[in-house]
Amino acid sequence: GARREVVKFVEITGASDLDVGVARSIGELRLAFLHLNDRPGPPGTPTSTVQPEVLYLVRPDGTARVEVAQLPPSVGENIYWAPDGSKVAYFLDEEPRSGIYVLDLTVTEDTGVSMRVIEVSDLNQGGYVDTPQWSPDSRYIAMAVMGEYDLDIYIASADGSELRNITDNGAHDMWPRWSPDGRMLAFVSDRARCPSWAPDDENTCFTDEAPTPHTGQIYVMDVETGETRRLSTQWTSGPPVWITGGLIGFSTGNALYGDEHVSLWTVGLYGLPERELTPRGEIETELSLTPYWSPDGRAVVFQQALSGADAEGRPVSTTDIVVLNLRGEELGRSPDFSFVRFGFAAAWSPDGNFIALGGRNGQCVSGLIVTDPALHVLVADNPPPVACDPQFSPDGQWIAFTGITTRIDGRMDLYVVRPNGYSMRNLTGDLRGQIRPLGWVGVGGGGS
């Protein structure tokens, strides 16, 4: 089973004491990023072949940049900020001490404590890749962990005082997601089909040839009482999304498994039945991909890819950006944005009046685009840089994005810009080596 081990942060990473500016910045709105200096120094200067990566915080105006910690290269981008910005969890991939660690930035002004909260060797647990999930109050982490035969959901307190298996079920329980108030966890489980995967159980699904299940149904658990109920009869192969405190979104179908239809659904916690927002039409292949919900939960923007032939046999191959309301009615549709399939990212402004569009996973094809909910373009920046992974700040005053100078050297940097397209600045251009933006931290930021 999982175990806890309290260790000094400096004993794991060799990091120096925390900068006094880190503790003072807690609660302020900051941007987090990683820096890896892989560039050679001046001739004759000795350099290590394995450079630690440095975790930074910076204000959106570019001031008060502070070094939070030096981390081993094996951490990569597996860094997860608590919503209030007071703690940061990370996955350390170094046997025999691999696991999820937490750095508490509030211990003192000049030192931190890192703790192995869940000892796991990989973020791929039982074939399901997921990340640790912070509770809204930043006190707990939820994660699915593979046991001998099945996958269970564990909750660990950030201070290491508690670690418990909250599902303890013979099925595969995966992708836990906290409700906005932190009282409930939504998750996906195959328990309706396979109550157990233990070989000796009476109703087991285990055989030597049985593949790992890749779908389940949506369940919700009251964390305090343990009461669990199934919300949907549909089968999904991805994590649930809390649209509001009483409404959950999910997808059916998975193009990676050859499904020709991927549809968006919603289901309510309090009697609202499941509803398919994108039912199948006449086209052979219809994929509704990467949905992003508005803050009030009334609209969703996503990428819709159609291919094959229509009912009259005419060839169809389109990739549109679409906005729907909760009734499945179109608020906007545009074929004018040339994002590659599975390479689309969007962010809503906190008031729901604007949508920032960009690429995803390094597939950046245009400058930053800002539209209204009907997809009328308000801002269209000309590259360089091309823009990926836009994020509105929690106060709505800034848009942060990953900018890549493809025409020059392919360098990746952290940029910010006002929602009206003005005051763009590069926050990391003066640093040598590689930059990996991590998102907003503090004041509800909780960047990844």
PDB file of C-alpha atoms in Angstrom, residues 4 6 21 34 60 88 92 104 149 175 182 192 197 208 227 237 257 267 272 281 367-368 372 448:
ATOM      1  CA  ARG A   4       4.008   8.508   3.936  1.00  0.00           C
ATOM      2  CA  VAL A   6       8.284  13.203   5.774  1.00  0.00           C
ATOM      3  CA  GLY A  21       9.488  36.593  -1.753  1.00  0.00           C
ATOM      4  CA  LEU A  34       9.620  26.173 -15.362  1.00  0.00           C
ATOM      5  CA  PRO A  60       1.725  39.433 -14.904  1.00  0.00           C
ATOM      6  CA  VAL A  88       2.687  22.846  -4.872  1.00  0.00           C
ATOM      7  CA  LEU A  92       9.139  12.722  -8.633  1.00  0.00           C
ATOM      8  CA  ASP A 104       4.255  23.779   1.597  1.00  0.00           C
ATOM      9  CA  TYR A 149      -6.099  -6.205  -9.247  1.00  0.00           C
ATOM     10  CA  TRP A 175     -10.474  10.081 -12.795  1.00  0.00           C
ATOM     11  CA  GLY A 182     -15.280  20.261  -2.163  1.00  0.00           C
ATOM     12  CA  ALA A 192     -21.822  -1.903 -13.103  1.00  0.00           C
ATOM     13  CA  TRP A 197     -11.179  -7.983 -11.103  1.00  0.00           C
ATOM     14  CA  ASP A 208      -5.683 -14.081 -18.815  1.00  0.00           C
ATOM     15  CA  GLU A 227     -22.577   7.709   0.002  1.00  0.00           C
ATOM     16  CA  SER A 237     -13.574   7.002 -21.603  1.00  0.00           C
ATOM     17  CA  TYR A 257     -10.175   3.672 -30.090  1.00  0.00           C
ATOM     18  CA  VAL A 267     -26.108  15.064 -16.366  1.00  0.00           C
ATOM     19  CA  LEU A 272     -31.737  16.553 -14.190  1.00  0.00           C
ATOM     20  CA  GLY A 281     -26.192  13.460 -37.705  1.00  0.00           C
ATOM     21  CA  GLY A 367      -1.479  34.297 -33.150  1.00  0.00           C
ATOM     22  CA  LEU A 368      -3.821  34.657 -30.196  1.00  0.00           C
ATOM     23  CA  ASP A 372     -17.287  36.863 -28.373  1.00  0.00           C
ATOM     24  CA  SER A 448      -1.345  23.079 -13.397  1.00  0.00           C
TER      25      SER A 448
END
